[in-house]
Short mmCIF file of C-alpha atoms and ligand atoms in Angstrom, two decimals:
data_model
loop_
_atom_site.label_atom_id
_atom_site.label_comp_id
_atom_site.label_asym_id
_atom_site.label_seq_id
_atom_site.Cartn_x
_atom_site.Cartn_y
_atom_site.Cartn_z
CA MET R 1333 0.01 0.00 -0.02
CA THR R 1334 1.40 3.34 -1.11
CA LYS R 1335 -0.57 5.39 1.52
CA PRO R 1336 -2.67 4.39 4.46
CA TRP R 1337 -6.39 3.42 4.10
CA SER R 1338 -8.53 4.93 6.73
CA ILE R 1339 -12.11 4.93 7.92
CA THR R 1340 -13.86 6.19 11.12
CA ILE R 1341 -16.42 3.68 12.56
CA ALA R 1342 -19.14 5.80 14.37
CA SER R 1343 -20.73 4.89 17.66
CA GLY R 1344 -22.89 1.75 17.13
CA GLY R 1345 -21.25 1.19 13.63
CA LYS R 1346 -20.04 -1.96 12.01
CA TRP R 1347 -17.51 -2.92 9.31
CA SER R 1348 -16.19 -6.13 7.77
CA GLY R 1349 -13.51 -6.75 5.11
CA ILE R 1350 -10.65 -8.82 4.05
CA ILE R 1351 -7.34 -7.47 5.11
CA GLY R 1352 -4.35 -9.35 3.70
CA ARG R 1353 -1.37 -10.55 5.71
CA GLY R 1354 1.54 -8.31 6.41
CA LYS R 1355 -0.47 -5.10 7.19
CA LEU R 1356 -0.88 -2.90 10.24
CA ILE R 1357 -4.29 -2.14 11.47
CA CYS R 1358 -4.10 0.96 13.79
CA PHE R 1359 -7.16 1.56 15.93
CA THR R 1360 -7.48 5.02 17.69
CA ALA R 1361 -10.35 5.82 20.27
CA LEU R 1362 -11.44 9.37 19.24
CA GLU R 1363 -13.09 9.80 22.62
CA ALA R 1364 -12.72 8.26 26.11
CA GLY R 1365 -14.36 4.94 26.84
CA ALA R 1366 -14.27 3.20 23.51
CA ASN R 1367 -15.01 -0.55 22.96
CA VAL R 1368 -14.68 -2.28 19.60
CA SER R 1369 -15.83 -5.92 19.40
CA ILE R 1370 -14.00 -7.96 16.59
CA GLN R 1371 -14.26 -11.38 15.25
CA PHE R 1372 -11.55 -12.80 12.94
CA TYR R 1373 -11.70 -15.59 10.39
CA ASN R 1374 -9.14 -16.89 7.89
CA ALA R 1375 -10.21 -15.09 4.70
CA ARG R 1376 -9.29 -18.15 2.53
CA ASP R 1377 -11.08 -20.69 4.65
CA LEU R 1378 -13.93 -19.24 6.81
CA THR R 1379 -14.25 -22.39 8.86
CA GLU R 1380 -10.88 -21.38 10.61
CA ARG R 1381 -11.43 -18.59 13.14
CA TYR R 1382 -9.96 -16.75 16.25
CA ASN R 1383 -10.01 -19.13 19.21
CA MET R 1384 -10.15 -17.36 22.61
CA PRO R 1385 -9.24 -20.44 24.80
CA ASP R 1386 -6.24 -21.48 22.64
CA THR R 1387 -4.98 -17.84 22.58
CA LEU R 1388 -5.22 -17.54 26.33
CA LYS R 1389 -3.98 -20.90 27.36
CA ALA R 1390 -0.94 -20.74 25.05
CA GLN R 1391 0.11 -17.35 26.34
CA TYR R 1392 -0.87 -17.94 30.13
CA THR R 1393 -2.91 -14.76 30.12
CA ALA R 1394 -6.50 -13.67 30.38
CA HIS R 1395 -6.04 -10.34 28.69
CA LEU R 1396 -4.36 -9.11 25.58
CA THR R 1397 -1.50 -6.51 25.02
CA LYS R 1398 1.66 -5.90 23.09
CA GLY R 1399 3.53 -9.13 22.54
CA ASN R 1400 0.32 -11.27 22.44
CA ILE R 1401 -0.98 -12.89 19.29
CA LEU R 1402 -4.47 -14.00 18.24
CA MET R 1403 -4.50 -17.78 17.57
CA SER R 1404 -6.84 -19.60 15.27
CA ASP R 1405 -8.56 -22.82 16.04
CA ASN R 1406 -6.01 -24.47 13.67
CA GLY R 1407 -2.95 -23.37 15.87
CA ARG R 1408 -1.98 -20.46 13.65
CA ALA R 1409 -0.95 -16.81 14.39
CA MET R 1410 -3.69 -14.73 12.80
CA ALA R 1411 -2.70 -11.26 14.12
CA SER R 1412 -0.23 -9.74 16.66
CA PHE R 1413 -0.48 -6.91 18.96
CA VAL R 1414 2.56 -4.90 17.90
CA GLN R 1415 1.71 -1.44 19.65
CA ASP R 1416 -0.62 -0.71 22.53
CA SER R 1417 -0.99 2.36 24.66
CA LEU R 1418 -3.31 0.77 27.10
CA GLY R 1419 -1.80 -2.65 28.29
CA TRP R 1420 -5.13 -4.45 28.51
CA HIS R 1421 -7.82 -5.53 26.01
CA ASP R 1422 -10.54 -7.90 26.85
CA THR R 1423 -11.59 -11.15 25.23
CA ILE R 1424 -13.64 -12.88 27.87
CA SER R 1425 -16.78 -10.71 27.97
CA GLY R 1426 -18.37 -11.16 24.55
CA TYR R 1427 -20.63 -8.61 22.74
CA THR R 1428 -23.92 -7.03 23.41
CA SER R 1429 -27.33 -8.51 22.40
CA ARG R 1430 -30.43 -6.78 21.41
CA LEU R 1431 -32.32 -7.89 24.56
CA ALA R 1432 -29.45 -6.70 26.84
CA THR R 1433 -29.16 -3.29 25.00
CA ASP R 1434 -32.88 -2.62 25.24
CA ALA R 1435 -32.86 -3.65 28.94
CA LYS R 1436 -29.85 -1.50 29.79
CA TYR R 1437 -30.29 1.64 27.83
CA GLY R 1438 -33.98 1.60 27.00
CA ALA R 1439 -35.67 0.27 23.85
CA THR R 1440 -34.90 2.28 20.69
CA ASN R 1441 -35.80 1.82 17.10
CA TYR R 1442 -35.19 3.25 13.80
CA GLN R 1443 -38.76 4.52 13.30
CA GLU R 1444 -38.48 6.97 16.12
CA LEU R 1445 -34.69 7.81 16.29
CA ARG R 1446 -33.68 7.24 12.65
CA ASN R 1447 -29.84 6.46 12.71
CA GLU R 1448 -29.55 7.49 16.38
CA TRP R 1449 -31.15 4.09 17.49
CA LEU R 1450 -28.87 1.99 19.63
CA ARG R 1451 -27.20 -0.88 17.73
CA SER R 1452 -26.21 -4.23 19.40
CA GLY R 1453 -23.19 -6.24 18.74
CA GLN R 1454 -25.36 -9.36 17.98
CA GLU R 1455 -27.18 -7.68 15.22
CA ASN R 1456 -24.12 -5.91 13.69
CA PHE R 1457 -22.30 -9.23 13.48
CA ALA R 1458 -25.25 -11.11 12.04
CA VAL R 1459 -25.49 -8.65 9.18
CA GLU R 1460 -21.69 -8.78 8.49
CA LEU R 1461 -21.46 -12.58 8.82
CA VAL R 1462 -24.31 -13.23 6.48
CA ARG R 1463 -22.61 -10.86 3.99
CA SER R 1464 -19.71 -13.26 3.86
CA GLY R 1465 -21.74 -16.38 3.71
CA LEU R 1466 -21.50 -17.07 7.35
CA GLY R 1467 -24.28 -17.15 10.00
CA MET R 1468 -25.23 -17.29 13.60
CA ARG R 1469 -23.43 -20.54 14.13
CA ASP R 1470 -20.14 -18.77 13.37
CA MET R 1471 -20.60 -16.36 16.24
CA MET R 1472 -17.67 -16.83 18.66
CA PRO R 1473 -15.77 -14.96 21.53
CA VAL R 1474 -14.76 -11.44 20.24
CA VAL R 1475 -11.73 -9.28 21.06
CA ASN R 1476 -12.92 -6.20 22.78
CA LEU R 1477 -10.29 -3.56 22.05
CA PHE R 1478 -10.02 -0.75 24.58
CA SER R 1479 -11.85 -2.51 27.43
CA LYS R 1480 -10.43 -3.95 30.73
CA VAL R 1481 -12.27 -6.64 32.56
CA SER R 1482 -10.36 -8.19 35.52
CA CYS R 1483 -11.39 -10.97 37.80
CA ASP R 1484 -11.04 -11.12 41.58
CA LEU R 1485 -10.02 -14.14 43.60
CA GLU R 1486 -13.70 -15.33 43.81
CA GLY R 1487 -13.99 -15.11 39.94
CA LYS R 1488 -16.15 -11.96 39.92
CA MET R 1489 -15.58 -9.81 36.77
CA HIS R 1490 -14.89 -6.15 37.06
CA PHE R 1491 -15.11 -3.63 34.18
CA ALA R 1492 -12.57 -0.73 34.46
CA VAL R 1493 -14.70 2.31 33.61
CA ASP R 1494 -11.89 4.77 33.27
CA HIS R 1495 -9.45 2.48 31.34
CA CYS R 1496 -9.56 4.07 27.94
CA PRO R 1497 -8.75 7.83 27.51
CA ALA R 1498 -9.39 9.69 24.29
CA GLY R 1499 -6.61 9.08 21.85
CA ALA R 1500 -5.91 5.47 23.22
CA ALA R 1501 -4.24 3.53 20.32
CA VAL R 1502 -3.49 -0.04 19.51
CA THR R 1503 -2.05 -1.67 16.46
CA LEU R 1504 -2.47 -5.27 15.15
CA ARG R 1505 -0.35 -6.79 12.43
CA THR R 1506 -2.04 -9.38 10.28
CA GLU R 1507 -0.19 -12.76 10.03
CA MET R 1508 -2.78 -14.30 7.73
CA ASP R 1509 -5.24 -12.98 5.20
CA VAL R 1510 -8.06 -12.24 7.53
CA LEU R 1511 -11.76 -11.43 7.38
CA MET R 1512 -12.23 -8.90 10.04
CA VAL R 1513 -15.66 -8.19 11.40
CA LEU R 1514 -16.13 -5.40 13.80
CA SER R 1515 -18.91 -3.85 15.88
CA ASN R 1516 -18.46 -0.51 17.67
CA THR R 1517 -20.94 -1.39 20.46
CA PRO R 1518 -20.51 -1.38 24.29
CA ASN R 1519 -18.80 -3.93 26.30
CA PRO R 1520 -21.55 -6.07 27.94
CA LEU R 1521 -19.98 -5.58 31.35
CA ASP R 1522 -19.68 -1.72 31.05
CA PRO R 1523 -21.86 -0.57 34.09
CA ARG R 1524 -22.49 2.92 32.77
CA GLU R 1525 -26.03 3.87 32.26
CA PHE R 1526 -25.60 5.75 29.01
CA TYR R 1527 -24.70 4.03 25.64
CA PRO R 1528 -20.83 4.52 25.90
CA SER R 1529 -19.60 3.62 22.39
CA VAL R 1530 -17.46 6.32 20.87
CA PRO R 1531 -16.07 6.83 17.26
CA VAL R 1532 -12.95 4.80 16.49
CA LYS R 1533 -10.59 5.50 13.71
CA LEU R 1534 -9.09 2.55 11.72
CA GLU R 1535 -5.98 3.00 9.53
CA VAL R 1536 -4.42 0.14 7.48
CA LEU R 1537 -0.84 0.38 6.15
CA ALA R 1538 1.89 -2.02 5.13
CA ALA R 1539 3.87 -3.64 7.91
CA GLU R 1540 7.67 -4.40 7.85
CA PRO R 1541 8.31 -8.09 7.31
CA VAL R 1542 8.56 -10.12 10.65
CA HIS R 1543 12.13 -10.07 11.65
CA GLU R 1544 13.88 -12.62 13.98
CA GLN R 1545 13.81 -10.17 16.93
CA ASP R 1546 10.00 -9.52 16.65
CA ALA R 1547 8.49 -9.16 20.15
CA CYS R 1548 5.43 -11.02 19.32
CA LEU R 1549 7.34 -14.07 17.74
CA ASN R 1550 9.68 -14.22 20.77
CA HIS R 1551 7.01 -13.62 23.45
CA ARG R 1552 6.78 -17.31 24.19
CA ALA R 1553 7.91 -20.65 22.50
CA GLU R 1554 4.28 -21.14 21.97
CA ASN R 1555 3.97 -17.93 19.81
CA ARG R 1556 6.86 -19.09 17.59
CA ARG R 1557 5.20 -22.46 16.89
CA ALA R 1558 1.95 -20.70 16.00
CA PHE R 1559 3.93 -18.40 13.67
CA GLU R 1560 5.67 -21.40 12.18
CA ASN R 1561 2.34 -23.12 11.54
CA THR R 1562 1.08 -19.97 9.72
CA TRP R 1563 4.31 -19.83 7.60
CA GLU R 1564 3.93 -23.62 6.78
CA TYR R 1565 0.35 -23.02 5.75
CA TYR R 1566 1.35 -20.32 3.24
CA GLU R 1567 4.24 -22.31 1.87
CA LEU R 1568 2.17 -25.38 1.33
CA SER R 1569 -0.74 -23.65 -0.11
CA GLY R 1570 1.23 -21.17 -2.28
CA PHE R 1571 -1.24 -18.36 -1.33
CA MET O 1228 -7.96 -18.81 45.84
CA GLY O 1229 -11.66 -18.22 46.36
CA VAL O 1230 -14.67 -20.12 47.43
CA PHE O 1231 -15.92 -23.53 46.20
CA ASN O 1232 -19.56 -23.96 46.27
CA ARG O 1233 -20.66 -27.54 46.93
CA VAL O 1234 -24.29 -28.57 46.61
CA GLU O 1235 -25.42 -32.33 46.90
CA SER O 1236 -28.18 -33.75 44.80
CA PRO O 1237 -31.18 -35.62 46.12
CA ARG O 1238 -31.36 -37.92 42.99
CA LYS O 1239 -30.57 -41.65 43.26
CA ALA O 1240 -28.73 -43.51 40.65
CA GLU O 1241 -31.15 -46.42 40.60
CA GLU O 1242 -33.85 -44.12 39.58
CA ALA O 1243 -32.00 -42.69 36.56
CA LEU O 1244 -33.47 -43.55 33.27
CA TYR O 1245 -30.09 -43.50 31.68
CA ASN O 1246 -26.84 -44.59 33.28
CA GLU O 1247 -23.61 -45.26 31.15
CA VAL O 1248 -19.91 -44.97 31.34
CA VAL O 1249 -17.89 -42.89 28.84
CA LEU O 1250 -14.49 -44.45 28.63
CA ALA O 1251 -11.31 -42.44 28.83
CA GLY O 1252 -10.80 -40.43 25.60
CA ASP O 1253 -14.21 -41.44 24.19
CA GLY O 1254 -17.05 -39.02 23.12
CA TRP O 1255 -20.88 -38.90 23.84
CA MET O 1256 -23.61 -37.04 22.16
CA HIS O 1257 -27.13 -37.25 23.50
CA GLU O 1258 -30.29 -35.12 23.56
CA LEU O 1259 -32.01 -33.90 26.72
CA LYS O 1260 -35.69 -33.29 26.80
CA PRO O 1261 -37.24 -30.27 28.68
CA GLY O 1262 -36.73 -30.70 32.49
CA GLN O 1263 -34.45 -33.72 32.20
CA VAL O 1264 -31.38 -33.62 34.50
CA LEU O 1265 -27.95 -34.73 33.42
CA ARG O 1266 -25.33 -35.82 35.96
CA ILE O 1267 -21.54 -36.15 34.99
CA VAL O 1268 -19.62 -38.21 37.51
CA ASP O 1269 -15.83 -37.92 37.72
CA LEU O 1270 -15.39 -41.66 38.59
CA GLU O 1271 -11.63 -41.72 39.53
CA GLY O 1272 -10.95 -37.90 40.07
CA ASN O 1273 -9.37 -35.08 38.03
CA GLN O 1274 -10.76 -36.16 34.73
CA ALA O 1275 -11.91 -33.32 32.33
CA ALA O 1276 -15.15 -33.68 30.77
CA ASP O 1277 -15.06 -31.20 27.88
CA THR O 1278 -18.76 -30.42 27.15
CA LEU O 1279 -20.69 -28.39 24.52
CA PHE O 1280 -24.47 -27.82 24.37
CA TYR O 1281 -26.72 -26.90 21.38
CA ASP O 1282 -30.37 -25.73 21.38
CA ALA O 1283 -31.80 -28.97 19.79
CA ASP O 1284 -34.59 -26.91 18.23
CA ASN O 1285 -32.02 -24.72 16.66
CA PRO O 1286 -28.63 -26.35 16.41
CA GLU O 1287 -26.78 -23.29 15.14
CA ASP O 1288 -27.30 -21.72 18.55
CA HIS O 1289 -24.44 -23.26 20.36
CA TYR O 1290 -23.27 -22.88 24.04
CA SER O 1291 -21.47 -19.59 24.60
CA ALA O 1292 -18.69 -19.49 27.30
CA VAL O 1293 -18.59 -15.71 27.23
CA ALA O 1294 -22.35 -15.15 27.23
CA THR O 1295 -22.49 -17.59 30.24
CA ILE O 1296 -19.79 -15.91 32.24
CA ALA O 1297 -20.67 -12.30 31.30
CA GLY O 1298 -24.33 -13.21 32.11
CA GLN O 1299 -23.40 -14.14 35.75
CA GLY O 1300 -20.48 -11.70 35.99
CA ASN O 1301 -18.28 -14.49 37.18
CA ILE O 1302 -15.85 -16.69 35.33
CA TYR O 1303 -16.39 -19.87 37.37
CA LEU O 1304 -19.33 -22.28 37.06
CA THR O 1305 -21.00 -24.02 39.84
CA ALA O 1306 -24.45 -24.69 41.33
CA GLY O 1307 -26.78 -21.90 40.24
CA SER O 1308 -24.88 -21.10 37.08
CA VAL O 1309 -27.09 -20.74 34.03
CA LEU O 1310 -25.45 -22.06 30.91
CA ARG O 1311 -26.36 -19.79 28.00
CA ALA O 1312 -26.38 -20.09 24.26
CA GLU O 1313 -24.80 -17.59 21.85
CA SER O 1314 -28.18 -15.89 21.45
CA GLY O 1315 -28.28 -15.44 25.26
CA LYS O 1316 -31.01 -18.10 25.58
CA GLU O 1317 -30.81 -20.14 28.77
CA LEU O 1318 -30.10 -23.76 27.86
CA LEU O 1319 -29.42 -25.39 31.36
CA THR O 1320 -28.94 -24.56 34.87
CA ILE O 1321 -26.44 -26.27 37.23
CA VAL O 1322 -28.49 -27.66 40.14
CA ALA O 1323 -25.99 -29.71 42.13
CA ASP O 1324 -22.12 -29.89 42.18
CA THR O 1325 -19.88 -31.57 44.61
CA CYS O 1326 -16.65 -30.45 42.91
CA GLY O 1327 -17.58 -26.76 43.48
CA ARG O 1328 -15.92 -25.07 40.51
CA HIS O 1329 -15.74 -25.65 36.78
CA ASP O 1330 -13.81 -23.89 33.97
CA THR O 1331 -15.26 -22.54 30.77
CA VAL O 1332 -12.47 -20.16 29.70
CA GLY O 1333 -9.86 -22.81 28.88
CA GLY O 1334 -11.58 -24.63 26.00
CA SER O 1335 -10.70 -28.02 24.75
CA CYS O 1336 -7.53 -29.42 23.50
CA SER O 1337 -6.94 -30.10 19.77
CA ALA O 1338 -4.19 -31.61 17.72
CA GLN O 1339 -3.29 -27.88 16.69
CA SER O 1340 -3.39 -26.46 20.13
CA ASN O 1341 -1.28 -29.34 21.51
CA ALA O 1342 1.31 -28.66 18.78
CA VAL O 1343 1.31 -25.01 19.77
CA ARG O 1344 1.44 -25.48 23.46
CA TYR O 1345 3.80 -28.47 23.78
CA ALA O 1346 5.65 -29.38 20.63
CA HIS O 1347 5.01 -29.85 16.89
CA GLU O 1348 5.48 -33.59 17.43
CA LYS O 1349 2.26 -33.69 19.51
CA LEU O 1350 0.21 -33.13 16.38
CA SER O 1351 -0.59 -36.87 16.07
CA MET O 1352 -1.91 -37.28 19.66
CA HIS O 1353 -5.64 -37.98 20.22
CA ASN O 1354 -7.52 -34.92 21.34
CA CYS O 1355 -10.97 -33.59 22.30
CA ARG O 1356 -11.58 -31.71 19.02
CA ASP O 1357 -11.14 -34.97 17.12
CA THR O 1358 -13.62 -36.68 19.51
CA PHE O 1359 -16.12 -33.73 19.06
CA MET O 1360 -15.72 -34.03 15.31
CA LEU O 1361 -16.22 -37.76 15.14
CA GLN O 1362 -19.48 -37.35 17.18
CA LEU O 1363 -20.63 -34.42 14.94
CA ALA O 1364 -19.94 -36.65 11.92
CA LYS O 1365 -22.66 -39.09 12.96
CA HIS O 1366 -25.49 -36.54 12.77
CA ASP O 1367 -25.92 -36.35 8.92
CA GLY O 1368 -24.41 -33.00 8.35
CA ALA O 1369 -26.67 -31.25 11.00
CA TYR O 1370 -23.45 -30.27 12.72
CA THR O 1371 -20.02 -29.14 11.24
CA LYS O 1372 -16.80 -27.81 12.55
CA ARG O 1373 -18.33 -24.40 12.56
CA ASP O 1374 -20.44 -25.46 15.48
CA LEU O 1375 -17.47 -26.10 17.72
CA ALA O 1376 -17.33 -23.20 20.03
CA PRO O 1377 -15.41 -22.81 23.35
CA ASN O 1378 -16.80 -25.37 25.73
CA VAL O 1379 -17.24 -26.16 29.48
CA ASN O 1380 -14.44 -28.08 31.19
CA PHE O 1381 -16.22 -29.92 34.06
CA PHE O 1382 -13.95 -30.71 37.06
CA MET O 1383 -11.15 -28.36 35.82
CA ASN O 1384 -9.82 -25.26 37.76
CA VAL O 1385 -8.33 -22.62 35.50
CA PRO O 1386 -8.14 -19.50 37.71
CA VAL O 1387 -7.77 -16.00 36.30
CA THR O 1388 -5.51 -13.86 38.47
CA PRO O 1389 -6.50 -10.25 39.41
CA GLU O 1390 -3.36 -9.22 37.30
CA GLY O 1391 -5.05 -10.96 34.19
CA GLY O 1392 -2.83 -14.12 34.22
CA LEU O 1393 -4.16 -17.60 33.54
CA LYS O 1394 -3.18 -20.50 35.74
CA PHE O 1395 -3.92 -24.19 35.79
CA ASP O 1396 -4.72 -25.30 39.32
CA ASP O 1397 -5.98 -28.71 38.70
CA GLY O 1398 -6.65 -31.32 41.32
CA VAL O 1399 -9.92 -29.76 42.62
CA SER O 1400 -12.03 -32.77 41.85
CA SER O 1401 -12.13 -36.13 43.52
CA PRO O 1402 -13.21 -39.69 42.84
CA GLY O 1403 -17.04 -39.63 42.64
CA ALA O 1404 -17.38 -35.95 42.35
CA TYR O 1405 -20.33 -34.99 40.25
CA VAL O 1406 -22.11 -32.05 38.64
CA GLU O 1407 -25.82 -32.01 37.71
CA MET O 1408 -27.63 -29.81 35.30
CA GLN O 1409 -31.28 -29.38 34.36
CA SER O 1410 -32.29 -28.64 30.80
CA HIS O 1411 -34.69 -25.88 30.04
CA GLY O 1412 -35.65 -27.04 26.58
CA ARG O 1413 -34.52 -29.58 24.17
CA THR O 1414 -30.74 -29.58 24.50
CA MET O 1415 -28.07 -31.55 22.59
CA VAL O 1416 -25.06 -32.47 24.82
CA LEU O 1417 -21.74 -33.16 23.33
CA ILE O 1418 -18.95 -34.58 25.58
CA SER O 1419 -15.36 -35.31 24.91
CA ASN O 1420 -13.83 -37.24 27.86
CA CYS O 1421 -10.44 -35.52 27.44
CA PRO O 1422 -7.45 -37.73 26.36
CA GLN O 1423 -5.01 -35.05 27.17
CA LEU O 1424 -1.57 -36.64 28.19
CA ASN O 1425 0.45 -33.42 28.15
CA ASN O 1426 -0.78 -31.55 31.16
CA PRO O 1427 -1.58 -32.45 34.71
CA CYS O 1428 -5.42 -31.85 34.27
CA ASN O 1429 -5.96 -35.61 34.71
CA ALA O 1430 -2.66 -36.56 36.21
CA TYR O 1431 -1.35 -37.80 32.81
CA ASN O 1432 -3.91 -40.63 33.18
CA PRO O 1433 -7.28 -40.17 31.48
CA THR O 1434 -10.02 -42.17 33.31
CA PRO O 1435 -13.75 -42.85 32.59
CA ILE O 1436 -16.77 -40.72 33.46
CA ARG O 1437 -20.35 -41.77 34.06
CA VAL O 1438 -23.34 -39.98 32.64
CA LEU O 1439 -26.85 -40.48 34.27
CA ILE O 1440 -30.15 -38.88 33.24
CA TRP O 1441 -33.31 -38.36 35.20
CA GLU O 1442 -36.74 -37.29 34.01
CA LYS O 1443 -36.58 -34.30 36.42
ZN1 ZN K 2584 -8.95 -32.55 25.83
#
């Protein structure tokens, strides 16, 4: 890519598209308190997708930040966290449903509010998955960028309300050709009574090739094996 | 390390309408009718029963680990936990539990995850995802790999630390410990009795489990 491609996803907005391997996807929260829910699929084989448990187990973590990778259910590195101003992104809380959105923020509809009605992650994902020939059975745990959800010793989950300031930024590098499906809708555990989703800017540009000192490649031996699996896949397939 | 919530069941094994053993490393797929109660018994202790659920009236609505834990605001499953589908629908409720805590963050093993976690040479080992897929293959295409979502690991303890780390503190179950859940509607249950030989979840020795079903 000669110059970055860019789009701003409005509050409640959605987007899906194929992003080839070897690109940087930079996300910037344009206001405080952002949350972007994302699902990832292998663009060339949509049955392969982001796997939350494998990602967390292999890296001995329950949150995501620089150095971490997103692993597929086929043991491959899909994307890497190469830059992160926040230190914590959530992947255990899922996305909002229509029922929960209405219950929490009050029922809204297009007929009264036009495009100001409150979208849910469930509906946003449903639309974008069907667009790519997928469906509800393909709904899986998401990565919630900009959100921090921690657990106390009893297992109780806590959403950190002041985690994301305006201007917070995180950059993912694609290690595979991915179908990225995103919904700019609240984290389900966000306790605030107003609909908190804020605009998020996306920029995509070319990444440097992964070099031997790369922080994500070297984060753990598990990460390296996942990269090796991805490289083997591309060598064998010739993609 | 937090509380363990133990609740015994009043149900008697001799009154069960179904009572079978699932051998180490084997799979089991069975439909529950509305109100039926499924008990899974950890016969020898520290065996992982990797379990998935589907709304049998709408199989594309699979169990959702994250909808379940976000719905209760707690990452551990025990008596009182409502097991939810991806749509948010309530599939089953855990009604008894003598283990006290079960994991649903850690997912199942697969050939590929074994290779990533331990060594490329582990790819050939038997694993839960293969067990799941063999069971799915017996249902005439009604279920596919796309229906394999993150599951419940009954009898496993995978604590999340306040700092956001993930630990594997196995050894919380014991011989004869059981968990019981009541189905709200028609629910398909898919179990892989984990054959994992690489981590101490089952003391490197997979053992049988027992499944029992009562009318209510
Ligand atoms: Zn297993």
